[in-house]
Short mmCIF file of C-alpha atoms in Angstrom, two decimals:
data_model
loop_
_atom_site.label_atom_id
_atom_site.label_comp_id
_atom_site.label_asym_id
_atom_site.label_seq_id
_atom_site.Cartn_x
_atom_site.Cartn_y
_atom_site.Cartn_z
CA MET O 1 55.96 -20.36 -12.79
CA VAL O 2 53.38 -18.93 -15.65
CA GLY O 3 50.56 -19.18 -13.75
CA ALA O 4 52.06 -17.01 -10.97
CA MET O 5 53.56 -14.18 -14.59
CA ALA O 6 49.91 -14.53 -15.23
CA GLY O 7 48.42 -12.84 -11.83
CA LEU O 8 51.03 -10.51 -11.31
CA GLY O 9 50.09 -8.50 -14.92
CA LYS O 10 45.98 -8.07 -13.61
CA PRO O 11 45.67 -5.13 -12.15
CA ALA O 12 43.83 -5.88 -8.65
CA LYS O 13 40.15 -5.04 -7.84
CA SER O 14 40.17 -2.16 -5.63
CA ALA O 15 37.79 -2.71 -2.65
CA ARG O 16 34.73 -0.79 -2.37
CA PRO O 17 34.56 1.25 0.92
CA ALA O 18 31.63 -0.39 3.43
CA GLN O 19 29.76 3.43 3.81
CA TRP O 20 29.47 3.89 0.02
CA PRO O 21 25.96 3.23 -1.11
CA ARG O 22 25.20 -0.24 -2.64
CA LYS O 23 24.68 0.21 -6.58
CA SER O 24 21.06 -0.71 -7.15
CA ARG O 25 19.88 -4.18 -9.39
CA SER O 26 18.81 -2.14 -12.02
CA GLY O 27 22.16 -0.50 -13.06
CA ALA O 28 20.79 3.30 -11.86
CA PRO O 29 22.65 4.87 -9.30
CA HIS O 30 20.79 5.33 -6.59
CA PRO O 31 19.86 9.29 -5.57
CA THR O 32 21.23 9.15 -1.70
CA GLY O 33 21.04 5.41 -0.62
CA ALA O 34 18.60 6.39 2.03
CA PRO O 35 16.78 3.45 3.34
CA VAL O 36 13.82 3.78 3.14
CA LEU O 37 11.44 0.79 2.26
CA ARG O 38 8.91 1.26 -0.66
CA ASP O 39 5.15 2.82 -0.09
CA SER O 40 6.39 4.47 2.64
CA VAL O 41 3.93 8.27 4.07
CA GLU O 42 6.49 10.52 6.25
CA ALA O 43 6.00 10.18 10.06
CA GLY O 44 3.41 13.18 10.95
CA THR O 45 2.06 13.68 7.84
CA PHE O 46 -1.09 11.03 7.62
CA GLU O 47 -1.08 10.10 11.75
CA HIS O 48 -4.13 12.75 11.94
CA LEU O 49 -6.61 10.27 9.74
CA PHE O 50 -5.55 6.86 10.62
CA PHE O 51 -5.68 6.75 13.76
CA VAL O 52 -9.44 6.25 15.63
CA SER O 53 -10.16 5.96 18.71
CA PRO O 54 -11.67 2.68 19.59
CA ALA O 55 -15.30 1.79 21.04
CA LYS O 56 -15.82 0.56 24.29
CA GLY O 57 -14.75 -2.85 24.40
CA GLU O 58 -14.33 -2.99 21.36
CA PRO O 59 -10.62 -4.07 21.54
CA ASP O 60 -11.84 -7.15 23.76
CA ARG O 61 -14.57 -8.71 20.61
CA LEU O 62 -12.08 -8.05 18.54
CA LEU O 63 -9.36 -9.92 20.05
CA ARG O 64 -12.61 -13.25 21.38
CA ALA O 65 -13.35 -12.88 17.40
CA ALA O 66 -9.93 -13.96 16.90
CA ARG O 67 -9.80 -16.62 18.93
CA ARG O 68 -12.65 -17.47 17.83
CA ILE O 69 -11.17 -17.48 13.95
CA LEU O 70 -7.67 -19.36 15.98
CA ASP O 71 -10.14 -22.25 16.38
CA ALA O 72 -12.21 -22.03 13.23
CA GLY O 73 -8.89 -22.23 11.49
CA ARG O 74 -7.66 -25.37 12.84
CA GLN O 75 -10.91 -27.29 12.30
CA LEU O 76 -11.08 -26.16 8.79
CA ARG O 77 -7.74 -27.94 8.38
CA ARG O 78 -9.03 -30.49 9.97
CA GLU O 79 -11.56 -30.89 7.90
CA ALA O 80 -9.53 -31.07 4.91
CA ARG O 81 -6.75 -32.92 5.80
CA CYS O 82 -9.15 -35.73 7.19
CA ASP O 83 -12.18 -35.57 4.96
CA GLY O 84 -10.75 -33.94 1.34
CA ARG O 85 -12.55 -30.87 2.27
CA ILE O 86 -11.67 -28.44 -0.35
CA LEU O 87 -11.25 -25.21 1.03
CA THR O 88 -12.36 -21.45 -0.50
CA SER O 89 -9.58 -18.74 -1.48
CA ALA O 90 -11.69 -17.61 2.59
CA GLU O 91 -11.04 -20.41 4.06
CA GLN O 92 -7.71 -21.32 3.00
CA LEU O 93 -6.85 -17.40 4.15
CA LEU O 94 -8.29 -17.99 7.66
CA THR O 95 -5.88 -21.94 7.96
CA THR O 96 -2.90 -18.59 7.93
CA LEU O 97 -3.94 -17.06 11.00
CA THR O 98 -1.83 -18.94 13.83
CA ALA O 99 -1.41 -18.36 17.65
CA ALA O 100 1.52 -15.97 17.87
CA SER O 101 -0.63 -13.70 15.29
CA VAL O 102 -3.20 -14.40 17.75
CA ARG O 103 -0.75 -12.60 20.83
CA VAL O 104 0.56 -10.19 18.44
CA LEU O 105 -2.91 -8.36 18.08
CA GLU O 106 -2.91 -8.42 21.53
CA GLU O 107 -0.62 -6.33 22.54
CA ILE O 108 -2.06 -4.14 19.58
CA LEU O 109 -4.92 -4.14 20.72
CA THR O 110 -3.62 -3.49 24.58
CA LEU O 111 -1.27 -0.37 22.93
CA SER O 112 -4.72 0.13 21.07
CA ARG O 113 -7.16 0.29 24.19
CA LEU O 114 -4.16 2.41 26.40
CA ASN O 115 -3.15 5.72 24.28
CA ARG O 116 -6.80 6.21 22.28
CA GLY O 117 -5.74 4.17 18.55
CA ARG O 118 -2.71 5.83 18.45
CA VAL O 119 -0.36 2.27 17.49
CA PHE O 120 3.20 2.60 16.47
CA PRO O 121 5.15 -0.28 18.12
CA SER O 122 8.53 -1.40 16.96
CA TYR O 123 9.28 -5.01 15.98
CA ASP O 124 11.67 -4.98 19.14
CA TYR O 125 9.21 -3.41 21.31
CA LEU O 126 6.18 -6.26 19.82
CA ALA O 127 9.53 -8.76 20.78
CA ASP O 128 9.84 -8.00 24.22
CA ALA O 129 6.01 -7.78 25.14
CA THR O 130 5.47 -10.79 23.28
CA SER O 131 8.71 -13.05 23.60
CA LEU O 132 8.18 -13.91 20.35
CA GLY O 133 11.10 -13.51 18.06
CA ARG O 134 11.54 -11.21 15.47
CA ALA O 135 10.80 -12.79 12.55
CA THR O 136 7.99 -14.58 14.06
CA VAL O 137 6.41 -11.26 14.95
CA ALA O 138 7.32 -9.96 11.16
CA ARG O 139 5.44 -13.10 9.98
CA ALA O 140 2.18 -13.03 11.88
CA LEU O 141 1.73 -9.20 11.58
CA ARG O 142 1.51 -10.59 7.08
CA ILE O 143 -0.59 -12.53 8.07
CA LEU O 144 -2.91 -10.53 10.29
CA GLU O 145 -2.80 -8.08 7.59
CA GLY O 146 -3.62 -10.83 4.92
CA ILE O 147 -6.70 -11.86 7.29
CA GLY O 148 -7.31 -8.26 7.64
CA PHE O 149 -7.89 -7.55 10.93
CA VAL O 150 -4.59 -5.08 11.34
CA VAL O 151 -3.92 -2.40 8.97
CA ARG O 152 -0.98 -1.12 8.87
CA GLN O 153 1.16 1.40 6.99
CA ARG O 154 5.32 2.05 6.85
CA ARG O 155 6.58 5.02 7.74
CA TYR O 156 10.05 7.40 7.34
CA LYS O 157 11.52 10.25 8.77
CA ARG O 158 14.33 12.95 8.63
CA ILE O 159 16.71 12.83 10.08
CA GLU O 160 20.03 15.70 10.89
CA GLY O 161 22.66 14.53 9.04
CA ASP O 162 26.40 17.22 8.43
CA GLY O 163 28.15 16.19 4.51
CA ALA O 164 26.98 13.74 1.88
CA GLY O 165 24.90 10.75 3.13
CA PRO O 166 21.16 10.39 3.66
CA ARG O 167 18.60 12.56 4.98
CA TYR O 168 15.63 9.94 6.06
CA ALA O 169 15.88 6.68 7.66
CA GLN O 170 13.09 4.75 8.02
CA THR O 171 11.48 4.34 11.47
CA SER O 172 8.44 2.13 13.57
CA ASN O 173 4.72 1.53 11.08
CA VAL O 174 1.30 2.34 12.32
CA TYR O 175 -1.17 -0.61 12.62
CA ARG O 176 -5.05 -0.35 12.92
CA ALA O 177 -6.71 -2.96 14.20
CA LEU O 178 -10.38 -4.19 12.63
CA LEU O 179 -12.76 -6.98 11.97
CA PRO O 180 -12.75 -7.94 9.14
CA ASP O 181 -15.87 -9.31 6.46
CA ILE O 182 -14.78 -12.67 5.96
CA VAL O 183 -14.60 -13.57 9.69
CA GLN O 184 -17.73 -12.40 10.01
CA ARG O 185 -20.01 -16.19 9.23
CA TYR O 186 -17.43 -17.70 11.54
CA LEU O 187 -18.95 -16.17 14.60
CA PRO O 188 -21.47 -17.00 16.73
CA ARG O 189 -24.56 -14.84 15.81
CA TRP O 190 -24.17 -12.97 19.29
CA MET O 191 -20.36 -11.99 18.55
CA ARG O 192 -21.78 -10.51 14.82
CA PRO O 193 -22.89 -7.07 14.15
CA ALA O 194 -26.30 -6.69 14.50
CA PRO O 195 -28.51 -5.89 11.25
CA LEU O 196 -29.75 -2.60 9.81
CA PRO O 197 -33.20 -2.65 9.57
CA ASP O 198 -35.10 -3.66 6.15
CA ASP O 199 -36.40 -0.11 4.78
CA GLN O 200 -32.74 2.14 6.30
CA VAL O 201 -30.95 -0.49 3.83
CA GLN O 202 -33.31 0.51 1.43
CA ARG O 203 -32.26 4.30 2.26
CA GLU O 204 -29.06 3.88 2.93
CA ALA O 205 -28.88 1.52 -1.14
CA ASP O 206 -30.99 5.14 -2.83
CA ARG O 207 -28.47 7.61 -0.63
CA GLN O 208 -25.88 5.43 -2.57
CA GLU O 209 -27.07 5.58 -5.61
CA ASP O 210 -27.45 9.29 -5.07
CA MET O 211 -24.46 9.92 -4.87
CA ALA O 212 -22.95 7.95 -7.45
CA THR O 213 -25.89 10.05 -9.88
CA MET O 214 -24.77 13.40 -8.31
CA ARG O 215 -20.36 12.66 -8.64
CA ALA O 216 -20.38 11.60 -12.46
CA THR O 217 -21.67 14.36 -13.46
CA LEU O 218 -18.78 16.22 -11.13
CA CYS O 219 -15.22 17.86 -13.11
CA PRO O 220 -12.54 15.73 -10.69
CA ARG O 221 -11.68 18.93 -8.63
CA GLU O 222 -15.71 19.44 -8.10
CA ARG O 223 -16.21 15.43 -6.59
CA ARG O 224 -13.28 15.47 -4.49
CA LYS O 225 -14.11 17.69 -2.83
CA ALA O 226 -17.61 16.53 -2.70
CA MET O 227 -15.95 13.73 -0.78
CA GLU O 228 -14.12 15.44 1.24
CA LYS O 229 -16.58 14.55 4.76
CA GLY O 230 -15.10 11.59 6.52
CA GLN O 231 -11.93 10.01 7.11
CA LEU O 232 -11.07 7.55 4.11
CA ALA O 233 -12.71 10.71 2.43
CA LYS O 234 -10.02 12.94 2.33
CA VAL O 235 -7.32 10.62 1.70
CA LEU O 236 -8.24 9.24 -1.32
CA ALA O 237 -9.02 12.70 -2.69
CA ARG O 238 -5.35 13.43 -1.50
CA ILE O 239 -4.24 10.05 -4.01
CA GLU O 240 -7.26 11.25 -6.45
CA ALA O 241 -5.05 14.58 -6.46
CA ALA O 242 -1.78 13.88 -6.53
CA LEU O 243 -2.93 11.18 -9.63
CA ASP O 244 -4.89 14.35 -11.46
CA ALA O 245 -1.16 16.09 -11.49
CA ARG O 246 0.79 13.39 -12.61
CA THR O 247 -1.68 12.99 -15.38
CA MET O 248 -1.66 16.84 -16.34
CA GLU O 249 2.39 16.19 -16.06
CA ASP O 250 2.65 13.65 -18.54
CA ALA O 251 0.38 15.02 -20.93
CA THR O 252 2.54 18.44 -20.91
CA GLN O 253 5.69 16.61 -21.17
CA ARG O 254 3.77 14.53 -24.19
CA GLU O 255 3.03 18.01 -25.43
CA SER O 256 4.88 17.57 -28.11
CA GLN O 257 3.56 14.25 -29.93
CA ILE O 258 0.27 14.68 -29.50
CA HIS O 259 -0.20 16.64 -32.67
CA PRO O 260 3.12 16.57 -34.12
CA GLN O 261 3.47 19.26 -36.53
CA PRO O 262 5.29 18.08 -39.98
CA LEU O 263 7.65 19.29 -41.91
CA MET O 264 7.82 22.50 -44.27
CA ASP O 265 9.72 20.64 -46.41
CA SER O 266 7.64 17.26 -46.87
CA TYR O 267 4.50 19.85 -46.16
CA ILE O 268 5.00 22.01 -49.42
CA ARG O 269 6.46 18.46 -51.72
CA GLU O 270 3.11 17.15 -50.26
CA ILE O 271 1.44 19.79 -51.73
CA GLN O 272 3.25 19.88 -54.93
CA GLN O 273 2.15 16.11 -56.20
CA SER O 274 -0.84 16.63 -55.77
CA TRP O 275 -0.94 19.39 -58.96
CA THR O 276 -1.86 18.41 -61.67
CA SER O 277 1.04 17.98 -64.28
CA ARG O 278 -0.19 20.60 -67.02
CA PRO O 279 2.38 20.23 -70.58
CA THR O 280 4.58 23.09 -70.91
CA ARG O 281 4.39 25.49 -74.15
CA HIS O 282 8.13 26.33 -74.94
CA ALA O 283 8.02 28.98 -76.67
#
């Protein structure tokens, strides 16, 4: 009876509506509650720098290289298990490649060949095309990105809505297939890129050294302007410009803390203490 009365005396907890945005773990209120993942970029603002049309036969070469690495990874796992071989960090990374990862890469390369490098499938599309589950597709993409076969970028898009609520939503990622450097030593000679002549390698090294010396003498703005020659250089220039703007903003906000002015009372008191004391003559 006492327990029942005690239960009646406690105020009932109010149920939070399901449409309210979930609070963050830190306790700070989320400004919009928008379901946008970290490191996402707005769709339509960078794709012209990200997508590159593949060369003729490049998707097939990448797929053959991935299948070779799949066999090499199995061989490395067998040697580590049976012979007790200690694998390097690069070899351990290659052993994570699975058949499902190669199948997902094959679908990405097919889309790259058909769409001239513009690859932005959803997880549902990849799951249906490869007959794999969403969790398997997500794990395969993480493996491909970790090895270096795929570069992906998250995106978000603007949505229209009435009243309170988020104005952004997550959309499909963009993908770009590459041949990582760590897999070249495990490929047969006929699948490796042709080496450059020694004189051309030396000329390129001298050119890079001269460019580095020249850029070191430029201010940040002139350095960005000089680097805007390629696709990746433009992206790096944008990142550097954003970092410079943030640095200037921080410097402006902390300007009062760089050289703070002393209070007048303490300044006068310090001057008075530095005076030499003299005996005063009384009339």
